[in-house]
Amino acid sequence: MLSLNNIEVIYNDVILVLKGMSMEVPEGKIVGLLGSNGAGKSTTLKAISGLLKPEDGEVTDGGIVFKGEKIHHMDASDIVRKGIFQVMEGRRVFEHLTTEENLIAGGYTRSDGAQARADIEMVYEYFPRLKDRRHQTAGYLSGGEQQMLAIGRALMAKPQLMMLDEPSLGLAPLLVQEIFEIIKRINQEQGTTILLVEQNANLTLGVADYAYIMESGRIVLDGYPDDLRANADVREFYLGLTEVGSRKSYREVKHYKRRKRWLS
Amino acid sequence: MELFIQLTLTGLTNGAILALAALGFVLIYKASDVINFAQGEFLLIGGYVVYGMVAQFGLAWPLGMLITIAIAIGLGAVVERLVLRPLIGEPIISVIMVTIGLSSLLKAIVSTIWGNQPKAFPPFIPSTPVNIMGATIGADRLWAIVIAIVMLGLFTFFFRRSKEGIAMRAVADDQQAALSMGISVKKIFAWAWSIAAISASIGGALVANIVGVSQELSHFGLRVFPVVILGGLDSIPGAIVGGIIIGLLETYTGGYVGHGLNQVAPFAILILILMVRPYGLFGQEIIERV
Ligand SMILES: Nc1ncnc2c1ncn2[C@@H]1O[C@H](COP(=O)(O)OP(=O)(O)O)[C@@H](O)[C@H]1O
Ligand SMILES: [Mg+2]
C-alpha cells in the first residue's frame, strides 16, 4: 500500500536526517517503526504526510509511493485527501477549541457533512470519555484524553492509512495499554492500515504484524515480532532495558557501540 | 435621562462600527500573528466604494453594499496573495512593516480615484429623527447598530458552527497540526483577510453614511487599537465587547465631562483594565497544563 524507497531527507538544505530509508506498509496491517530518540522516526512520518515543508525539510532523493502514486511532492492537504492521516507526536490538540470542535476539524477534508457529523458518535464509542468532555476546552483535558482526541480526529478523516507518532509518550502504563487496544480495534473494525511509531518496543511488538527498527536515519533491522523478540540485539537494547528507565545513560553508551556494529 | 439615552445610542453606534473594524483586525492577528496597520484603510475603501456605487452610479444602497462586499472579498484575497503570501516564513515584523506600506498604497489609490476633498455623502440610509424614550436619534444611526449587530452575529455563528470557521480557529491554535488534517493554511489566511476587509468596509460604509467620506475615515481605523487591546488581541467576542465599551466611554465622557477628554478617557480606562487583566478582557491565556 505504501512504500518508501531509499528516501533521503534534508532540513534547511544542509542537515541530512534520513539517509536511504526504505520500508513497506502492506494494506490492512499494523506496522511498527521503532527507534530511539533522534533516529528519524518523526521525520519519516512527516516525509510521508507532506508536513516537512513548514519545517524547511525536503525529500531530496528516493521516492514515496502510495497505492501506485508518487506522493513525495504533494501538498499535505492533498495527501490527507488521498487517505493518509498523521497523528502528530505530542498530541497537538487545538487547545482553545472544544473536544467536539477538534473532531470537526479532524473531518475537515470530508465532503459528506451529515455522515461526518454522525461519525462523531463513532469516535465517542471508541472513546466514551471524550463524550463526557465534548464541550470542554481541549487544552484542559488530561494527557490521556488529549491522546484519545488526537486519535479521534484521525478517525474523523476516515483514512486508509493512519500513522501514529509515539502515542504512548508521557502516559501512564495502564492508559497506554488501553490506547494500544483501541488502535488494534480500529485496525480490525475499520480496516484501517496502521503505521505505529514508538519507543515502547514491548507493546509495539505485541500489536504489530511486522516491525522495523531504525537508527540514524535508516532501517537497521526488520522482521516479524516473534523473530525480533528472539533477536539478541533487540532483546538487549529495546526490550530488556526499555523497561528500566533509570539506566538511561548506560543504555546510551551501549547503544552507541552496538549501533556502530550494525552499521559496519 | 434624555441625555443619557441620547449618549448611549450614539455610543452604541460608534461602538458597533468600531467592533466591526476591530473584528477583522483580531481575525488577522489570530490566524497569522500579523498586526494589520492597513485595517483603517479597509474602512476608507469601504466608505468610498459605497459612495461611488450609491452617489456616483446611482445604485440602490443594498445593491451598492453587496458590490462593496464583493470588492472587499477580492481586495482581501489579492492582498493576501500578492503581498502576504510571498512573505510566508519571513519574520512577522517584516510582514507588519509591509502592512504599513499597504496602508499608504491604499490611501493613495483612494485619493487618485476620488481626490482629497471631503465629500458630503448623500445619506443612503435616511437620517430621519426617531424618538426613543424622549431622546432623538437619526434613523441612520439606528440602522448602523442593527446592521453591525447582524453582521457580528453572522460572524460569530460562522466561527462557532461552520466547518471553515472552526478550521480558521484551528489554524490560529496550531498551524502544523491544522495542516496535518488537510486544512489549507494558505486558503484560511486568504479567508481571514477577506473577512477582515468585508467587516471593515461595511464599518466604513456605515461611518461614511453618517459623517460623509474623506481621508479622515482611515483615522477611525486607528481607534481599533484601544478596542482590541481592551478586548484581547486574539478574541472575537473581545472585539465586539471592547468596541461597544470604547464607543460608550467616548460618548459618555464627551457628553458629561467635556469634549477633548473623550479621546483620552478610553486610554485611561484601558490602562486600568490591563493592570488587572494583562491579556485584555477576553484574551486567550496561554494554557499550561502539567
Ligand atoms: N525541523 C528540523 N530541522 C533540523 N533538524 C531537525 C528537524 N527536525 C528534526 N531534526 C533532526 O533530525 C533528527 C531526527 O529527528 P526526528 O525525526 O524527530 O527523530 P525521532 O522522531 O526518531 O526522535 C534529529 O537529529 C533532529 O535533531
Ligand atoms: Mg519523534
XYZ file of C-alpha atoms and ligand atoms in Angstrom:
582
model
C 0.000 0.000 0.000
C 2.790 2.381 0.971
C 6.432 2.038 0.109
C 9.441 4.171 0.833
C 12.372 3.597 -1.481
C 15.710 4.837 -0.329
C 14.481 8.242 0.686
C 16.771 10.986 1.742
C 15.521 13.976 3.754
C 17.431 17.186 4.289
C 16.448 20.012 6.639
C 17.433 23.624 5.922
C 19.348 22.479 2.831
C 22.187 21.087 4.953
C 21.116 18.727 7.729
C 20.858 15.240 6.296
C 18.485 13.282 8.510
C 17.142 10.331 6.506
C 19.902 8.524 4.677
C 18.324 5.966 2.400
C 15.286 4.924 4.373
C 13.194 2.098 2.930
C 10.115 0.345 4.231
C 6.840 -1.239 3.188
C 3.423 -0.922 4.767
C 1.032 -3.584 3.445
C -2.685 -2.893 3.317
C -4.727 -3.821 6.381
C -1.720 -4.458 8.616
C -0.204 -2.789 11.646
C 3.434 -1.980 11.018
C 5.666 -0.827 13.861
C 8.572 1.574 13.444
C 10.899 1.506 16.436
C 13.962 3.526 17.273
C 15.435 5.710 19.944
C 15.191 9.488 20.174
C 16.555 11.300 17.166
C 16.622 8.237 14.923
C 14.424 9.969 12.370
C 11.058 8.356 13.022
C 9.048 11.580 13.087
C 10.903 12.831 10.036
C 9.890 9.655 8.211
C 6.223 10.238 9.016
C 6.395 13.902 8.019
C 8.027 12.953 4.743
C 5.049 10.689 4.033
C 2.366 13.158 5.126
C 3.879 16.205 3.435
C 4.496 18.023 6.707
C 8.201 18.608 6.093
C 7.671 21.772 4.131
C 6.723 24.062 7.034
C 9.873 22.857 8.809
C 12.024 23.568 5.803
C 12.655 19.899 5.192
C 12.656 18.223 1.801
C 12.761 14.746 0.279
C 15.844 15.066 -1.922
C 16.228 11.516 -3.156
C 14.266 8.288 -3.447
C 10.509 8.056 -3.633
C 7.346 7.520 -1.643
C 4.605 5.615 -3.390
C 1.069 5.271 -2.038
C -1.293 2.983 -3.938
C 0.792 3.237 -7.071
C 1.085 7.014 -6.957
C 4.153 9.080 -6.135
C 3.257 11.380 -3.271
C 6.517 12.909 -2.109
C 5.970 16.215 -3.863
C 2.331 16.641 -2.962
C 0.875 19.170 -0.539
C -0.158 17.964 2.891
C -3.810 18.711 2.238
C -3.800 16.597 -0.952
C -2.118 13.738 0.869
C -4.828 13.784 3.552
C -7.387 13.631 0.762
C -5.598 10.584 -0.668
C -6.279 8.816 2.635
C -3.156 9.250 4.752
C -3.521 10.843 8.173
C -0.721 11.519 10.633
C -1.391 11.773 14.355
C 1.484 14.019 15.327
C 3.845 13.490 18.213
C 2.844 15.314 21.376
C -0.900 15.103 20.582
C -1.175 18.662 19.253
C -4.848 19.150 20.060
C -6.290 22.574 19.287
C -6.172 23.863 22.830
C -8.709 26.634 22.588
C -11.263 24.570 20.699
C -13.672 22.202 22.423
C -13.329 18.441 22.111
C -16.106 18.340 19.560
C -14.705 21.229 17.525
C -11.396 19.369 17.409
C -13.222 16.378 15.952
C -14.962 18.563 13.370
C -11.567 19.945 12.365
C -10.350 16.341 12.012
C -13.074 15.678 9.448
C -12.269 18.865 7.546
C -11.467 17.184 4.230
C -14.700 15.228 4.082
C -17.458 16.386 1.805
C -20.228 14.228 3.296
C -21.240 16.693 6.001
C -24.097 14.753 7.608
C -22.194 11.460 7.695
C -19.178 13.238 9.153
C -21.293 14.595 11.992
C -22.634 11.082 12.608
C -19.091 9.748 12.807
C -18.507 11.916 15.853
C -20.683 9.357 17.663
C -18.480 6.577 16.288
C -15.463 8.289 17.843
C -17.331 8.527 21.148
C -17.958 4.768 21.010
C -14.230 4.177 20.889
C -13.529 6.845 23.492
C -16.551 7.237 25.794
C -14.552 9.604 27.972
C -14.428 12.134 25.179
C -18.204 12.213 25.067
C -18.332 13.381 28.681
C -15.887 16.113 27.784
C -17.393 17.045 24.434
C -17.971 20.711 25.227
C -14.818 21.176 27.261
C -11.848 23.197 26.058
C -9.341 20.657 24.782
C -6.378 22.402 26.409
C -7.695 21.387 29.796
C -8.145 17.671 29.048
C -5.751 15.216 30.683
C -2.826 13.893 28.671
C -4.569 10.587 28.057
C -7.763 12.291 26.931
C -5.785 14.513 24.588
C -4.165 11.458 23.015
C -7.619 9.927 22.588
C -8.781 13.143 20.989
C -5.808 13.161 18.645
C -6.674 9.627 17.510
C -10.353 10.563 17.372
C -9.539 13.405 14.984
C -7.773 10.903 12.763
C -10.800 8.601 12.832
C -12.960 11.520 11.698
C -10.959 11.750 8.486
C -11.690 8.068 7.671
C -8.128 7.493 6.461
C -6.934 4.347 4.729
C -3.572 4.701 6.419
C -3.286 6.104 9.930
C 0.186 6.980 11.149
C 0.651 7.390 14.899
C 3.738 9.125 16.264
C 4.557 7.890 19.772
C 1.030 7.670 21.155
C 2.393 6.291 24.443
C 4.570 9.324 25.101
C 4.158 10.617 28.648
C 1.169 8.449 29.524
C 0.654 6.099 32.462
C 1.161 2.389 31.592
C -2.483 1.465 32.113
C -3.604 4.196 29.774
C -1.045 3.150 27.183
C -2.433 -0.368 27.325
C -5.936 0.973 26.753
C -4.871 3.105 23.809
C -2.994 0.270 22.151
C -6.052 -1.953 22.448
C -8.108 0.694 20.711
C -5.521 1.032 17.955
C -5.831 -2.711 17.394
C -9.630 -2.430 17.312
C -9.513 0.431 14.810
C -7.337 -1.708 12.578
C -9.710 -4.675 12.807
C -13.078 -2.934 12.806
C -12.429 -0.063 10.401
C -9.904 -1.925 8.269
C -7.508 0.987 8.693
C -3.864 0.247 7.906
C -1.644 1.485 10.720
C 1.924 2.684 10.848
C 2.847 2.888 14.509
C 5.953 4.819 15.535
C 7.095 4.014 19.058
C 9.917 3.784 21.504
C 7.988 1.267 23.562
C 9.156 -1.879 21.771
C 7.453 -4.369 24.024
C 3.952 -3.086 23.476
C 4.512 -2.350 19.807
C 5.715 -5.871 19.084
C 2.585 -7.009 20.903
C 0.193 -5.388 18.411
C 2.220 -5.130 15.192
C 2.160 -7.587 12.296
C 5.626 -6.521 11.227
C 8.199 -4.102 12.583
C 11.174 -2.040 11.509
C 13.941 -0.729 13.702
C 15.662 2.474 12.713
C 18.895 4.127 13.762
C 20.443 7.370 12.491
C 18.206 7.811 9.514
C 17.949 4.300 8.132
C 16.459 0.908 8.857
C 18.868 -1.398 10.610
C 16.654 -4.370 11.252
C 13.200 -5.592 10.368
C 11.116 -8.691 10.849
C 8.046 -10.324 12.342
C 7.529 -9.527 16.014
C 8.390 -13.077 17.106
C 11.658 -13.047 15.212
C 12.573 -9.626 16.525
C 11.829 -10.707 20.070
C 14.242 -13.565 19.575
C 16.990 -11.324 18.251
C 19.736 -10.758 20.791
C 20.268 -7.078 19.994
C 16.589 -6.300 20.215
C 16.260 -8.206 23.473
C 19.091 -6.322 24.989
C 18.515 -2.798 23.783
C 14.843 -2.488 23.023
C 13.146 -4.989 25.297
C 15.366 -5.560 28.289
C 16.395 -2.053 29.038
C 13.496 -0.002 27.821
C 11.630 -1.218 30.875
C 14.227 0.236 33.208
C 14.143 3.970 32.841
C 16.848 4.730 35.354
C 19.651 3.192 33.354
C 19.325 5.595 30.517
C 22.850 6.870 30.305
C 24.223 3.357 30.426
C 21.855 2.410 27.698
C 23.018 5.234 25.505
C 26.649 4.300 25.831
C 25.966 0.702 24.937
C 23.675 1.845 22.193
C 26.384 3.754 20.522
C 28.711 0.770 20.424
C 26.032 -1.526 19.142
C 24.937 0.963 16.542
C 28.426 1.002 15.156
C 28.327 -2.745 14.891
C 25.062 -2.638 12.988
C 26.297 -0.105 10.583
C 29.627 -1.674 9.808
C -32.128 60.898 31.481
C -32.719 62.010 27.907
C -29.101 62.933 27.596
C -28.117 59.526 28.906
C -30.250 57.706 26.346
C -29.014 60.007 23.638
C -25.403 59.360 24.537
C -25.969 55.640 24.936
C -27.470 55.324 21.478
C -24.722 57.393 19.890
C -22.097 55.417 21.780
C -23.622 52.147 20.673
C -23.487 53.254 17.041
C -19.836 54.165 17.275
C -19.148 51.067 19.314
C -20.835 48.703 16.898
C -18.908 50.179 13.979
C -15.665 50.028 15.941
C -16.430 46.406 16.726
C -16.782 45.640 13.013
C -13.451 47.260 12.293
C -11.791 45.514 15.232
C -13.205 42.119 14.312
C -11.202 41.965 11.115
C -8.102 43.115 12.873
C -8.450 40.397 15.519
C -9.121 37.783 12.889
C -5.912 38.513 11.023
C -3.915 38.634 14.222
C -5.447 35.416 15.469
C -4.891 33.479 12.273
C -1.435 34.733 11.373
C 0.007 36.840 14.238
C 0.131 39.799 11.868
C -0.860 43.228 13.167
C -2.621 44.814 10.234
C -1.910 48.515 10.127
C -3.977 48.811 6.974
C -7.225 47.977 8.729
C -8.206 51.670 8.795
C -7.689 51.884 5.043
C -10.069 48.984 4.568
C -12.692 51.212 6.194
C -11.673 54.029 3.896
C -12.073 51.860 0.817
C -15.427 50.591 2.050
C -16.690 54.115 2.561
C -15.551 55.337 -0.847
C -16.733 52.318 -2.785
C -20.222 52.622 -1.342
C -20.042 56.337 -2.107
C -19.086 55.503 -5.698
C -21.848 52.967 -6.099
C -24.626 54.971 -4.479
C -23.759 58.624 -5.143
C -21.908 58.336 -8.462
C -23.518 55.337 -10.144
C -26.886 55.852 -8.517
C -27.363 52.254 -7.429
C -29.807 51.308 -4.703
C -27.913 51.103 -1.431
C -28.449 47.400 -0.665
C -27.020 46.621 -4.097
C -24.171 49.077 -3.568
C -23.428 47.390 -0.262
C -23.367 43.938 -1.859
C -20.958 45.124 -4.542
C -18.803 46.672 -1.828
C -18.706 43.337 -0.036
C -17.722 41.587 -3.257
C -14.942 44.097 -3.823
C -13.797 43.639 -0.223
C -13.535 39.868 -0.691
C -11.438 40.458 -3.778
C -9.290 43.063 -2.069
C -8.612 40.772 0.895
C -7.703 37.877 -1.375
C -5.475 39.998 -3.602
C -3.641 41.497 -0.647
C -3.106 38.059 0.832
C -1.960 36.552 -2.456
C 0.279 39.320 -3.786
C 1.561 40.967 -0.650
C 1.474 38.494 2.192
C 1.939 35.033 0.741
C 5.372 35.850 -0.676
C 6.300 36.789 2.871
C 5.401 33.453 4.433
C 8.351 32.330 6.505
C 9.732 35.871 6.826
C 9.840 37.403 10.299
C 6.465 38.691 11.471
C 7.927 42.171 11.891
C 8.595 42.387 8.130
C 5.031 41.447 7.429
C 3.837 44.127 9.834
C 6.012 46.730 8.111
C 4.503 45.673 4.815
C 1.001 46.327 6.144
C 2.135 49.880 6.955
C 3.253 50.274 3.351
C -0.020 48.795 2.220
C -1.947 51.389 4.186
C -0.187 54.224 2.299
C -0.790 52.478 -1.004
C -4.497 52.056 -0.362
C -4.789 55.691 0.724
C -3.027 56.787 -2.451
C -5.335 54.687 -4.597
C -8.367 56.265 -2.979
C -7.104 59.814 -3.438
C -6.181 59.094 -7.069
C -9.693 57.947 -7.833
C -11.721 60.276 -5.639
C -9.433 63.205 -4.872
C -8.581 64.651 -1.491
C -11.614 66.833 -0.850
C -14.076 65.548 1.744
C -17.365 64.825 0.087
C -20.821 65.028 1.507
C -22.384 61.645 1.381
C -25.955 61.671 0.132
C -27.008 59.566 3.100
C -28.188 56.336 1.606
C -29.903 55.499 4.820
C -32.161 58.453 5.688
C -31.365 60.276 8.905
C -34.988 60.918 9.825
C -35.046 61.693 13.547
C -36.526 58.942 15.639
C -37.788 59.481 19.141
C -36.788 56.893 21.707
C -37.831 57.450 25.310
C -37.520 61.184 24.921
C -34.182 61.150 23.125
C -33.892 61.864 19.432
C -31.555 59.975 17.210
C -31.125 59.713 13.459
C -32.575 56.609 11.846
C -29.209 56.152 10.120
C -27.572 55.564 13.472
C -30.187 53.029 14.468
C -29.666 51.236 11.191
C -25.948 51.253 11.758
C -26.486 49.499 15.088
C -28.824 46.949 13.531
C -26.559 46.205 10.577
C -23.483 45.938 12.787
C -25.240 43.595 15.208
C -26.500 41.377 12.397
C -23.015 41.204 10.868
C -21.386 40.432 14.207
C -23.997 37.723 14.819
C -23.276 36.181 11.430
C -19.542 36.197 12.055
C -19.966 34.643 15.483
C -22.140 31.921 14.009
C -19.546 31.344 11.302
C -16.727 30.858 13.799
C -18.690 28.658 16.198
C -20.665 26.448 13.872
C -19.273 26.275 10.371
C -16.504 23.916 9.384
C -14.495 26.715 7.758
C -14.858 28.909 10.827
C -13.696 26.127 13.128
C -10.802 25.431 10.754
C -9.853 29.089 10.941
C -9.660 28.931 14.729
C -7.741 25.653 14.451
C -5.122 27.337 12.268
C -4.861 30.097 14.847
C -4.129 27.485 17.519
C -1.629 25.246 15.754
C -0.768 25.699 12.093
C 1.139 22.494 11.588
C -1.495 20.389 13.306
C -4.136 22.076 11.145
C -2.085 21.247 8.081
C -1.926 17.630 9.220
C -5.702 17.383 8.945
C -5.733 18.685 5.424
C -6.678 22.257 6.270
C -5.042 24.563 3.740
C -3.395 27.273 5.778
C -2.988 29.483 2.692
C -6.694 29.315 1.984
C -7.515 30.118 5.599
C -5.233 33.182 5.528
C -6.945 34.395 2.375
C -10.297 33.924 4.095
C -9.130 35.824 7.159
C -8.035 38.793 5.040
C -11.223 38.762 3.026
C -13.443 38.646 6.081
C -11.383 41.417 7.669
C -11.885 43.517 4.556
C -15.611 42.784 4.480
C -16.238 43.727 8.077
C -14.103 46.852 7.847
C -15.652 48.056 4.631
C -19.143 47.607 5.992
C -17.982 49.604 9.004
C -16.550 52.226 6.642
C -19.789 52.437 4.710
C -21.752 52.950 7.905
C -19.447 55.720 9.138
C -19.457 57.390 5.741
C -23.198 57.397 5.748
C -23.196 59.331 8.996
C -20.284 61.738 8.560
C -19.511 61.774 4.830
C -16.419 60.495 3.035
C -12.928 61.862 3.461
C -9.443 60.555 4.130
C -10.354 61.005 7.782
C -12.208 57.709 7.579
C -8.975 55.829 7.956
C -8.377 57.521 11.299
C -11.411 55.732 12.559
C -9.284 52.659 11.989
C -6.691 53.867 14.477
C -9.330 53.650 17.142
C -9.390 49.884 16.801
C -6.166 49.726 18.805
C -7.662 50.580 22.201
C -10.578 48.322 21.285
C -8.516 45.245 20.555
C -6.119 45.792 23.395
C -9.069 46.116 25.728
C -10.922 43.089 24.366
C -7.844 40.953 23.831
C -5.895 40.924 20.576
C -6.978 37.402 19.744
C -10.571 37.362 20.955
C -13.550 37.703 18.648
C -16.059 38.311 21.468
C -13.453 40.685 22.900
C -13.524 42.783 19.725
C -17.285 43.103 19.991
C -17.469 43.906 23.693
C -14.348 46.086 23.511
C -15.818 48.079 20.615
C -19.022 48.748 22.457
C -17.258 49.693 25.713
C -14.930 52.129 23.944
C -17.789 53.592 21.898
C -19.842 54.208 25.017
C -16.914 55.537 27.030
C -16.088 58.067 24.345
C -19.577 59.471 24.124
C -20.191 59.465 27.877
C -17.002 61.394 28.572
C -17.705 63.693 25.634
C -21.238 64.360 26.889
C -20.734 64.536 30.646
C -17.166 65.624 31.169
C -16.391 67.692 28.157
C -15.125 67.487 24.635
C -11.496 66.698 24.125
C -11.398 64.319 27.042
C -13.422 61.796 25.118
C -10.377 60.650 23.178
C -8.327 60.314 26.346
C -10.740 58.529 28.663
C -10.729 55.217 26.805
C -6.964 55.003 27.117
C -7.073 55.761 30.837
C -9.661 53.033 31.419
C -7.654 50.768 29.154
C -4.588 51.075 31.337
C -6.638 50.328 34.440
C -8.151 47.222 32.904
C -4.822 45.952 31.623
C -3.393 46.221 35.099
C -5.968 43.676 36.212
C -6.200 41.595 33.054
C -2.999 41.790 31.040
C -4.383 39.687 28.167
C -7.349 42.044 27.801
C -10.869 41.248 28.897
C -11.247 38.144 26.753
C -7.728 37.498 25.523
C -6.662 33.884 25.480
C -4.380 32.959 28.257
C -1.652 30.547 27.387
C -2.981 27.220 28.561
C -0.449 25.499 30.753
C -1.223 22.051 31.958
C 1.020 19.864 33.993
N 12.960 20.839 11.738
C 14.199 20.306 11.878
N 15.277 20.983 11.490
C 16.514 20.465 11.639
N 16.763 19.242 12.155
C 15.722 18.510 12.553
C 14.384 18.994 12.444
N 13.550 18.050 12.922
C 14.329 17.028 13.316
N 15.636 17.285 13.097
C 16.756 16.398 13.406
O 16.548 15.185 12.744
C 16.899 14.100 13.568
C 15.747 13.130 13.653
O 14.671 13.751 14.322
P 13.251 13.058 14.450
O 12.778 12.647 13.123
O 12.379 13.962 15.224
O 13.610 11.756 15.317
P 12.685 10.837 16.204
O 11.263 11.124 15.901
O 13.081 9.452 15.823
O 13.017 11.132 17.628
C 17.314 14.669 14.890
O 18.735 14.672 14.950
C 16.783 16.062 14.874
O 17.641 16.926 15.574
Mg 9.800 11.786 17.107
